[in-house]
């Protein structure tokens, strides 16, 4: 291996800026932490921007931009405007400092990043295999062979840059094995400056990259490809041990993988090693996965290993909407998964939450689809309430995690097909760098989306919808007399009543059932 170009230029200062640098709720960026581990060995001085308790974020950004010799941005399509604003500010206060942008937006729309931001180089996909060589060339400052006039950057795969105003994209990067690269450099950040840790004592970790499934609204395949690669289980356990040694008050580890249980053998091996190490007695765990990628053995292992919640992206209670989103499973699969969690495996020692992730409104959502989604959520809650009654203590509960609308991004499978249903609020920016706002033909969904989009809600989007549904039903009572709604609404009312009969405590299930019942109270179909 050739000697590093930077050996004569020690301590080049690299600033790494997250997807939304203006957010008061940043989280440690795992990708940046891995870059920090790689680059510190090459004598770089690394600063990762982010602090939940900065009073003047913009002024702190300006100071950081002036400090840096290289500025690296992460990007995400729905908040591309944030990256545009921050990168323009960086170029204004540090006009000669090179800017490199990577992340989700850079991977899905690299040309747009170069067109609409002052980015000098865009990096597509994961960058661990290229960041060292890329920064060497940038720091050396000579990007072109004097004899051949060929740009040295053209030899690096998976990047984009400009030459005489022309945008050049190199060949796609090869897939990388995350085990070839070091662990995140947790020493480069103080977790106590992030509200996630200071207030809740949890850390996000990844055990894998990519997702082998094909939901049409997801950007994972653009970032990681369709390959599903996992960190060695020993390595994951050792990383948790290091974090516990550094932060002994750590309470919870959130495995932030798209599909944590995609590989059954891997999950079981990891759980057994965590228990053997005794870590599960010090911290709890949460994860996300697909409802059709669990079985009794997997859920039993998770419960024994002190997993307190499992999140499922069920999205909808309507088979028609699940097909629209290309989820690859049906309502019966969702019910089977919930029964595995609550009825077909032994209860854990501690509480066990089912987190049901929903997309409340798509361009094709109709009122019957919403009613079926409410019914499915109540069905899951009733399963939990009945199980708790048998156990004579509250172990199981449901939490609803809602996205108010289906989000689309340029170059996604849905962009060309659904763009006509969205509006783009900022006339000064091109459509493809904005977070488009869904419109809807149905007056209830149209009104709900308008309220959500105009107000910076931090409340539960599902409960906001239930409150609005209560008012809408009173204004348009005839709609709910439709024969196609009668059976579903009757079941909703019955399940709410049963949940509240069985559960008089302050579980989430009881709270949801109470609010849902308010939305439908007074309807009686005498079925």
Coordinates of C-alpha atoms in Angstrom, one line a residue:
X1 CA 0.0 0.0 0.0
X2 CA 1.4 3.4 -1.0
X3 CA 2.2 5.9 1.7
X4 CA -0.5 8.4 2.5
X5 CA -0.2 11.8 0.8
X6 CA -1.2 13.4 4.1
X7 CA 1.8 12.4 6.0
X8 CA 3.4 15.7 5.2
X9 CA 0.2 17.6 5.9
X10 CA -0.8 16.4 9.4
X11 CA -4.1 17.3 11.1
X12 CA -6.1 18.4 8.1
X13 CA -9.4 19.5 9.6
X14 CA -12.5 17.7 8.4
X15 CA -16.0 18.9 9.4
X16 CA -18.9 16.4 9.1
X17 CA -22.4 17.8 9.0
X18 CA -25.6 15.7 9.4
X19 CA -28.6 15.6 7.2
X20 CA -30.4 18.4 9.0
X21 CA -27.8 20.6 10.8
X22 CA -30.4 23.1 11.9
X23 CA -32.4 20.5 13.9
X24 CA -32.4 20.9 17.7
X25 CA -32.7 17.1 17.9
X26 CA -29.6 15.6 16.2
X27 CA -28.4 12.1 16.7
X28 CA -24.9 10.7 16.4
X29 CA -24.4 9.8 12.7
X30 CA -23.0 6.3 12.6
X31 CA -21.5 6.7 9.1
X32 CA -19.6 9.7 10.1
X33 CA -18.3 7.9 13.2
X34 CA -17.0 5.1 11.0
X35 CA -15.3 7.7 8.7
X36 CA -13.7 9.2 11.8
X37 CA -12.2 5.9 12.7
X38 CA -10.7 5.5 9.2
X39 CA -9.5 9.1 8.9
X40 CA -7.9 9.5 12.3
X41 CA -5.4 6.9 11.4
X42 CA -4.4 9.2 8.5
X43 CA -3.8 12.1 10.9
X44 CA -7.0 14.0 10.2
X45 CA -8.5 16.2 12.8
X46 CA -12.3 15.3 12.8
X47 CA -15.2 17.4 14.0
X48 CA -18.8 16.0 13.8
X49 CA -21.3 18.8 14.1
X50 CA -24.3 18.2 16.3
X51 CA -25.5 19.3 19.7
X52 CA -29.0 19.4 21.1
X53 CA -28.2 22.3 23.4
X54 CA -26.7 24.9 21.0
X55 CA -28.6 28.2 21.4
X56 CA -27.6 29.7 18.1
X57 CA -27.2 26.8 15.6
X58 CA -26.4 29.0 12.5
X59 CA -23.7 30.9 14.3
X60 CA -22.1 27.7 15.5
X61 CA -22.2 26.3 11.9
X62 CA -20.4 29.4 10.6
X63 CA -17.7 29.0 13.2
X64 CA -17.3 25.3 12.2
X65 CA -17.2 26.1 8.5
X66 CA -14.5 28.6 9.0
X67 CA -12.5 26.0 11.1
X68 CA -12.6 23.3 8.5
X69 CA -10.3 22.5 5.6
X70 CA -12.8 20.1 4.1
X71 CA -16.6 20.0 4.7
X72 CA -18.6 16.8 4.4
X73 CA -22.4 16.9 4.3
X74 CA -24.8 14.0 4.6
X75 CA -28.1 14.4 2.7
X76 CA -31.6 13.1 2.6
X77 CA -34.2 13.7 -0.1
X78 CA -37.2 14.9 2.1
X79 CA -35.0 17.5 3.7
X80 CA -32.7 18.4 0.8
X81 CA -33.6 22.1 1.3
X82 CA -31.7 21.9 4.6
X83 CA -28.5 20.7 2.8
X84 CA -28.9 23.3 0.1
X85 CA -29.2 26.1 2.7
X86 CA -26.3 24.8 4.8
X87 CA -23.9 24.2 1.9
X88 CA -24.7 27.7 0.5
X89 CA -23.9 29.1 3.9
X90 CA -20.6 27.1 4.0
X91 CA -19.6 28.4 0.6
X92 CA -20.4 31.9 1.6
X93 CA -18.3 32.0 4.7
X94 CA -15.5 29.6 3.4
X95 CA -15.5 30.0 -0.4
X96 CA -12.3 28.0 -1.0
X97 CA -13.1 25.1 1.3
X98 CA -14.0 21.9 -0.7
X99 CA -17.5 20.5 -0.1
X100 CA -18.2 16.7 -0.3
X101 CA -21.8 15.5 -0.1
X102 CA -23.0 11.9 0.4
X103 CA -26.0 10.2 1.9
X104 CA -29.4 9.3 0.7
X105 CA -30.1 12.2 -1.6
X106 CA -26.6 12.0 -3.1
X107 CA -27.2 8.3 -3.8
X108 CA -30.6 8.7 -5.4
X109 CA -30.1 12.0 -7.3
X110 CA -26.3 12.8 -7.5
X111 CA -26.8 15.1 -10.5
X112 CA -29.3 17.2 -8.6
X113 CA -26.9 17.6 -5.7
X114 CA -24.3 19.0 -8.0
X115 CA -26.8 21.1 -9.9
X116 CA -28.5 22.7 -6.8
X117 CA -25.8 22.9 -4.2
X118 CA -22.2 24.3 -4.3
X119 CA -21.0 20.7 -3.7
X120 CA -17.6 20.0 -5.3
X121 CA -17.8 16.2 -5.1
X122 CA -20.8 13.9 -4.5
X123 CA -20.4 10.4 -3.1
X124 CA -22.9 7.7 -3.9
X125 CA -23.7 4.7 -1.6
X126 CA -21.5 3.9 1.3
X127 CA -18.2 5.7 1.3
X128 CA -15.9 3.7 3.6
X129 CA -14.0 2.2 0.7
X130 CA -13.4 5.6 -1.0
X131 CA -13.2 8.3 1.6
X132 CA -9.5 7.9 2.4
X133 CA -8.3 8.1 -1.3
X134 CA -10.8 10.9 -2.1
X135 CA -9.6 13.1 0.7
X136 CA -6.0 12.4 -0.2
X137 CA -6.6 13.8 -3.7
X138 CA -8.6 16.8 -2.4
X139 CA -5.9 17.7 0.2
X140 CA -3.1 17.3 -2.3
X141 CA -5.0 19.8 -4.5
X142 CA -3.8 18.4 -7.8
X143 CA -6.8 16.7 -9.4
X144 CA -5.5 16.5 -13.0
X145 CA -2.6 14.7 -14.7
X146 CA -0.6 17.5 -16.4
X147 CA 0.4 15.2 -19.3
X148 CA -2.8 13.3 -20.0
X149 CA -5.1 16.0 -18.6
X150 CA -7.2 13.2 -17.1
X151 CA -8.9 13.9 -13.9
X152 CA -7.6 11.7 -11.0
X153 CA -11.2 11.6 -9.5
X154 CA -12.4 9.7 -12.6
X155 CA -10.5 6.6 -11.2
X156 CA -12.7 6.6 -8.0
X157 CA -16.0 4.7 -8.5
X158 CA -19.3 6.0 -7.2
X159 CA -18.6 9.7 -7.2
X160 CA -19.7 12.8 -9.2
X161 CA -17.9 16.1 -9.9
X162 CA -17.7 18.9 -12.4
X163 CA -15.1 19.4 -15.1
X164 CA -15.4 22.8 -16.9
X165 CA -19.1 23.0 -15.9
X166 CA -19.8 19.4 -17.1
X167 CA -21.1 16.9 -14.5
X168 CA -19.2 13.7 -14.5
X169 CA -20.4 10.5 -12.8
X170 CA -18.0 7.6 -12.4
X171 CA -19.0 3.9 -12.5
X172 CA -21.2 2.6 -9.7
X173 CA -19.3 1.6 -6.6
X174 CA -18.8 -2.1 -5.9
X175 CA -20.6 -3.5 -2.8
X176 CA -18.6 -3.5 0.4
X177 CA -18.4 -5.7 3.4
X178 CA -18.9 -3.6 6.5
X179 CA -16.6 -6.0 8.4
X180 CA -13.7 -4.7 6.3
X181 CA -13.9 -1.4 8.1
X182 CA -13.5 -0.2 11.7
X183 CA -16.2 0.3 14.4
X184 CA -17.7 3.7 14.8
X185 CA -15.4 6.2 16.7
X186 CA -17.6 6.8 19.7
X187 CA -14.7 8.8 21.3
X188 CA -15.2 11.5 18.7
X189 CA -18.6 12.6 20.1
X190 CA -19.9 13.1 23.6
X191 CA -23.3 11.4 23.7
X192 CA -24.4 13.7 26.5
X193 CA -24.8 16.6 24.1
X194 CA -27.5 14.7 22.2
X195 CA -31.0 14.8 23.7
X196 CA -31.6 11.1 22.7
X197 CA -28.9 10.1 25.2
X198 CA -29.0 12.8 27.8
X199 CA -32.8 12.5 28.3
X200 CA -33.5 8.9 27.3
X201 CA -30.1 7.1 27.7
X202 CA -30.3 5.1 24.4
X203 CA -27.9 4.6 21.5
X204 CA -28.7 3.5 17.9
X205 CA -26.5 0.7 16.5
X206 CA -26.5 -1.2 13.2
X207 CA -26.0 -4.9 12.8
X208 CA -26.5 -4.9 9.0
X209 CA -26.7 -2.9 5.8
X210 CA -29.2 -3.1 3.1
X211 CA -32.5 -4.8 2.8
X212 CA -33.4 -7.8 0.6
X213 CA -37.0 -6.7 0.1
X214 CA -38.5 -4.4 -2.5
X215 CA -41.0 -1.9 -1.0
X216 CA -41.5 0.7 -3.7
X217 CA -41.4 3.8 -1.4
X218 CA -38.0 2.9 0.2
X219 CA -34.6 4.4 -0.7
X220 CA -32.5 1.7 1.0
X221 CA -31.6 -0.1 -2.3
X222 CA -30.3 3.2 -3.7
X223 CA -28.0 3.7 -0.8
X224 CA -26.9 0.1 -0.1
X225 CA -28.0 -1.9 -3.1
X226 CA -30.2 -5.1 -2.7
X227 CA -27.4 -7.0 -0.9
X228 CA -28.0 -7.7 2.8
X229 CA -24.7 -7.7 4.7
X230 CA -24.2 -8.1 8.4
X231 CA -21.6 -7.3 11.0
X232 CA -20.0 -10.3 12.7
X233 CA -22.0 -11.0 15.9
X234 CA -18.8 -10.9 18.1
X235 CA -18.1 -7.5 16.8
X236 CA -21.6 -6.2 17.7
X237 CA -21.3 -7.6 21.2
X238 CA -17.8 -6.0 21.7
X239 CA -19.1 -2.6 20.5
X240 CA -21.9 -2.7 23.1
X241 CA -19.4 -3.6 25.8
X242 CA -17.2 -0.6 24.8
X243 CA -20.2 1.7 24.9
X244 CA -21.2 0.4 28.4
X245 CA -17.7 1.0 29.6
X246 CA -17.7 4.5 28.3
X247 CA -21.3 5.2 29.3
X248 CA -22.3 3.1 32.3
X249 CA -25.7 4.8 32.6
X250 CA -26.7 3.5 29.2
X251 CA -30.2 2.0 29.4
X252 CA -31.2 0.9 25.9
X253 CA -29.7 -0.1 22.6
X254 CA -31.9 0.5 19.5
X255 CA -30.8 -1.7 16.6
X256 CA -31.5 0.6 13.8
X257 CA -31.5 -2.0 11.0
X258 CA -34.3 -2.0 8.3
X259 CA -35.0 -5.7 8.8
X260 CA -33.2 -6.9 12.0
X261 CA -34.5 -10.5 11.7
X262 CA -34.0 -11.0 8.0
X263 CA -31.4 -13.7 8.8
X264 CA -32.8 -16.0 11.5
X265 CA -29.5 -17.9 12.2
X266 CA -27.7 -14.5 12.7
X267 CA -30.3 -13.1 15.1
X268 CA -30.3 -16.3 17.3
X269 CA -26.5 -16.3 17.4
X270 CA -26.4 -12.6 18.4
X271 CA -29.0 -13.1 21.1
X272 CA -27.2 -16.1 22.6
X273 CA -23.9 -14.2 22.6
X274 CA -25.5 -11.1 24.3
X275 CA -26.9 -13.3 27.0
X276 CA -23.6 -15.2 27.5
X277 CA -21.9 -11.8 28.0
X278 CA -24.5 -10.7 30.5
X279 CA -25.1 -7.5 28.7
X280 CA -28.9 -8.1 28.6
X281 CA -28.9 -7.7 32.4
X282 CA -27.5 -4.1 32.0
X283 CA -29.3 -2.8 29.0
X284 CA -32.5 -3.5 27.1
X285 CA -32.9 -3.7 23.3
X286 CA -35.3 -2.7 20.6
X287 CA -35.4 -3.5 16.9
X288 CA -37.4 -3.1 13.7
X289 CA -38.2 -5.8 11.2
X290 CA -40.8 -7.2 8.9
X291 CA -43.9 -8.9 10.4
X292 CA -43.4 -11.8 8.0
X293 CA -39.7 -12.3 9.0
X294 CA -40.4 -13.6 12.6
X295 CA -41.3 -17.0 14.0
X296 CA -41.7 -18.5 17.4
X297 CA -38.0 -19.3 17.8
X298 CA -36.9 -15.7 16.9
X299 CA -39.5 -14.0 19.2
X300 CA -38.6 -16.4 22.1
X301 CA -34.9 -15.4 21.7
X302 CA -35.7 -11.7 21.6
X303 CA -37.8 -12.0 24.8
X304 CA -35.1 -13.9 26.6
X305 CA -32.5 -11.3 25.6
X306 CA -34.4 -8.4 27.1
X307 CA -35.8 -6.9 24.0
X308 CA -38.5 -4.6 25.2
X309 CA -40.1 -3.7 21.8
X310 CA -40.2 -4.8 18.2
X311 CA -41.3 -2.5 15.4
X312 CA -43.1 -3.7 12.4
X313 CA -43.7 -1.6 9.2
X314 CA -47.2 -2.9 8.6
X315 CA -48.2 0.4 6.9
X316 CA -51.9 -0.4 6.5
X317 CA -54.8 -2.6 7.5
X318 CA -55.9 -2.9 3.9
X319 CA -54.6 -5.6 1.5
X320 CA -55.2 -3.2 -1.4
X321 CA -52.9 -0.5 0.1
X322 CA -50.3 -3.2 1.0
X323 CA -50.3 -4.3 -2.7
X324 CA -50.0 -0.6 -3.8
X325 CA -46.9 -0.3 -1.6
X326 CA -45.5 -3.6 -2.8
X327 CA -45.0 -4.8 0.8
X328 CA -45.0 -8.5 -0.1
X329 CA -47.3 -9.6 2.7
X330 CA -51.1 -9.5 3.5
X331 CA -53.3 -8.8 6.5
X332 CA -53.3 -12.5 7.5
X333 CA -49.5 -12.4 7.7
X334 CA -49.7 -9.4 10.0
X335 CA -52.2 -11.2 12.3
X336 CA -50.0 -14.3 12.3
X337 CA -47.0 -12.2 13.4
X338 CA -48.9 -10.5 16.2
X339 CA -50.2 -13.8 17.5
X340 CA -46.6 -15.2 17.5
X341 CA -45.5 -12.2 19.7
X342 CA -48.4 -12.3 22.1
X343 CA -50.0 -15.7 22.2
X344 CA -47.7 -18.4 20.8
X345 CA -44.5 -17.6 22.7
X346 CA -44.0 -17.4 26.5
X347 CA -44.3 -14.0 28.1
X348 CA -41.0 -12.1 28.9
X349 CA -40.1 -11.0 32.4
X350 CA -40.6 -7.3 31.5
X351 CA -42.9 -5.3 29.2
X352 CA -43.0 -6.1 25.5
X353 CA -44.3 -3.4 23.1
X354 CA -45.4 -4.0 19.5
X355 CA -44.7 -0.8 17.5
X356 CA -46.9 -0.7 14.5
X357 CA -45.6 1.7 11.9
X358 CA -48.3 3.1 9.6
X359 CA -48.5 5.2 6.4
X360 CA -51.8 6.9 7.1
X361 CA -52.5 8.4 3.7
X362 CA -51.4 7.4 0.2
X363 CA -52.8 8.8 -3.1
X364 CA -55.0 5.8 -3.3
X365 CA -56.2 5.6 0.3
X366 CA -60.0 5.6 0.7
X367 CA -62.1 5.9 3.9
X368 CA -62.6 2.1 4.0
X369 CA -58.8 1.6 4.0
X370 CA -58.5 3.9 7.0
X371 CA -61.3 2.1 8.8
X372 CA -59.6 -1.3 8.1
X373 CA -56.3 0.1 9.4
X374 CA -58.0 1.2 12.7
X375 CA -59.7 -2.2 12.9
X376 CA -56.4 -4.0 12.5
X377 CA -54.6 -1.9 15.2
X378 CA -57.5 -2.5 17.6
X379 CA -57.3 -6.2 16.9
X380 CA -53.7 -6.2 17.9
X381 CA -54.5 -4.2 21.0
X382 CA -57.2 -6.5 22.0
X383 CA -54.8 -9.5 21.7
X384 CA -52.4 -7.7 24.1
X385 CA -55.2 -6.7 26.6
X386 CA -56.5 -10.3 26.7
X387 CA -53.0 -11.7 27.2
X388 CA -52.4 -9.3 30.1
X389 CA -55.6 -10.3 31.7
X390 CA -54.5 -14.0 31.7
X391 CA -51.1 -13.0 33.1
X392 CA -52.8 -10.7 35.7
X393 CA -50.2 -8.0 34.8
X394 CA -49.4 -5.6 32.0
X395 CA -46.7 -7.1 29.8
X396 CA -47.9 -6.5 26.3
X397 CA -49.0 -3.2 24.7
X398 CA -49.3 -1.6 21.3
X399 CA -47.8 1.8 20.2
X400 CA -48.8 3.3 16.8
X401 CA -46.0 5.1 15.0
X402 CA -47.5 7.1 12.1
X403 CA -46.2 8.8 9.0
X404 CA -49.1 11.1 8.0
X405 CA -48.5 10.7 4.3
X406 CA -46.6 8.5 1.8
X407 CA -43.4 10.3 0.9
X408 CA -41.9 10.0 -2.6
X409 CA -38.5 11.0 -3.9
X410 CA -37.0 11.5 -7.3
X411 CA -35.8 8.3 -9.0
X412 CA -37.9 6.2 -6.7
X413 CA -40.3 3.6 -8.2
X414 CA -43.3 5.9 -7.3
X415 CA -42.0 9.3 -8.5
X416 CA -43.2 9.2 -12.1
X417 CA -46.5 7.5 -11.2
X418 CA -47.5 9.6 -8.2
X419 CA -45.9 13.0 -8.7
X420 CA -49.2 14.4 -10.1
X421 CA -50.8 13.9 -6.7
X422 CA -48.3 16.1 -4.9
X423 CA -47.7 19.8 -4.6
X424 CA -44.3 21.5 -4.2
X425 CA -44.5 24.4 -1.8
X426 CA -41.4 26.3 -2.6
X427 CA -41.7 28.0 -6.0
X428 CA -38.0 29.1 -5.9
X429 CA -36.8 25.5 -5.8
X430 CA -37.1 22.7 -8.4
X431 CA -39.6 20.0 -7.6
X432 CA -37.1 17.3 -7.3
X433 CA -35.2 18.8 -4.3
X434 CA -38.3 19.5 -2.2
X435 CA -40.3 17.4 0.2
X436 CA -43.6 17.2 -1.8
X437 CA -46.9 17.5 0.0
X438 CA -49.6 15.0 -0.8
X439 CA -53.0 16.3 -2.0
X440 CA -56.1 14.1 -2.0
X441 CA -59.5 14.0 -3.6
X442 CA -61.4 12.9 -0.5
X443 CA -62.3 15.9 1.7
X444 CA -61.4 14.3 5.0
X445 CA -57.9 13.3 3.9
X446 CA -57.4 16.6 2.1
X447 CA -58.3 18.5 5.3
X448 CA -56.1 16.2 7.5
X449 CA -53.1 16.6 5.2
X450 CA -53.5 20.4 5.1
X451 CA -53.6 20.6 8.9
X452 CA -50.6 18.3 9.3
X453 CA -48.6 20.1 6.7
X454 CA -49.3 23.6 8.1
X455 CA -48.6 22.8 11.7
X456 CA -45.3 21.4 13.1
X457 CA -47.0 18.6 15.1
X458 CA -44.9 16.6 17.5
X459 CA -48.0 14.8 18.6
X460 CA -49.2 11.4 17.6
X461 CA -50.4 11.8 14.0
X462 CA -52.8 8.9 14.5
X463 CA -54.5 10.5 17.4
X464 CA -54.7 13.8 15.5
X465 CA -56.4 11.9 12.8
X466 CA -58.9 10.4 15.2
X467 CA -59.8 13.8 16.6
X468 CA -60.4 15.2 13.1
X469 CA -62.4 12.1 12.2
X470 CA -64.7 12.8 15.1
X471 CA -65.4 16.3 13.8
X472 CA -65.7 15.1 10.2
X473 CA -68.2 12.4 11.0
X474 CA -70.4 14.9 12.7
X475 CA -70.3 17.2 9.6
X476 CA -70.8 14.4 7.1
X477 CA -72.9 11.8 8.9
X478 CA -74.4 10.3 5.8
X479 CA -71.0 9.0 4.5
X480 CA -70.7 6.7 7.5
X481 CA -74.1 5.2 6.8
X482 CA -72.7 3.5 3.7
X483 CA -73.3 -0.3 3.7
X484 CA -69.6 -0.9 2.9
X485 CA -68.6 0.8 6.2
X486 CA -71.2 -0.8 8.5
X487 CA -69.5 -4.0 9.4
X488 CA -66.0 -2.5 9.9
X489 CA -67.3 0.4 12.1
X490 CA -69.4 -2.1 14.1
X491 CA -66.3 -4.2 14.8
X492 CA -64.3 -1.1 15.7
X493 CA -66.8 0.0 18.3
X494 CA -67.1 -3.5 19.7
X495 CA -63.3 -3.9 20.0
X496 CA -62.9 -0.5 21.6
X497 CA -65.6 -1.4 24.2
X498 CA -63.9 -4.8 24.9
X499 CA -60.5 -3.2 25.4
X500 CA -61.8 -0.6 27.8
X501 CA -63.7 -3.3 29.6
X502 CA -60.7 -5.5 30.1
X503 CA -58.1 -2.8 30.5
X504 CA -58.8 0.1 32.9
X505 CA -55.2 1.0 33.3
X506 CA -53.1 3.6 31.5
X507 CA -51.8 1.4 28.7
X508 CA -51.3 2.8 25.3
X509 CA -53.9 0.4 24.0
X510 CA -56.5 1.7 26.4
X511 CA -55.7 5.3 25.5
X512 CA -56.0 4.6 21.8
X513 CA -59.3 2.7 22.3
X514 CA -60.8 5.6 24.2
X515 CA -59.9 8.1 21.5
X516 CA -61.0 5.9 18.7
X517 CA -64.3 5.2 20.5
X518 CA -64.9 9.0 20.8
X519 CA -64.5 9.3 17.0
X520 CA -67.3 6.7 16.4
X521 CA -69.5 7.2 19.4
X522 CA -73.2 7.5 18.6
X523 CA -73.0 5.1 15.6
X524 CA -75.1 2.0 16.1
X525 CA -75.8 -0.3 13.3
X526 CA -77.5 -2.9 15.4
X527 CA -75.6 -5.7 13.6

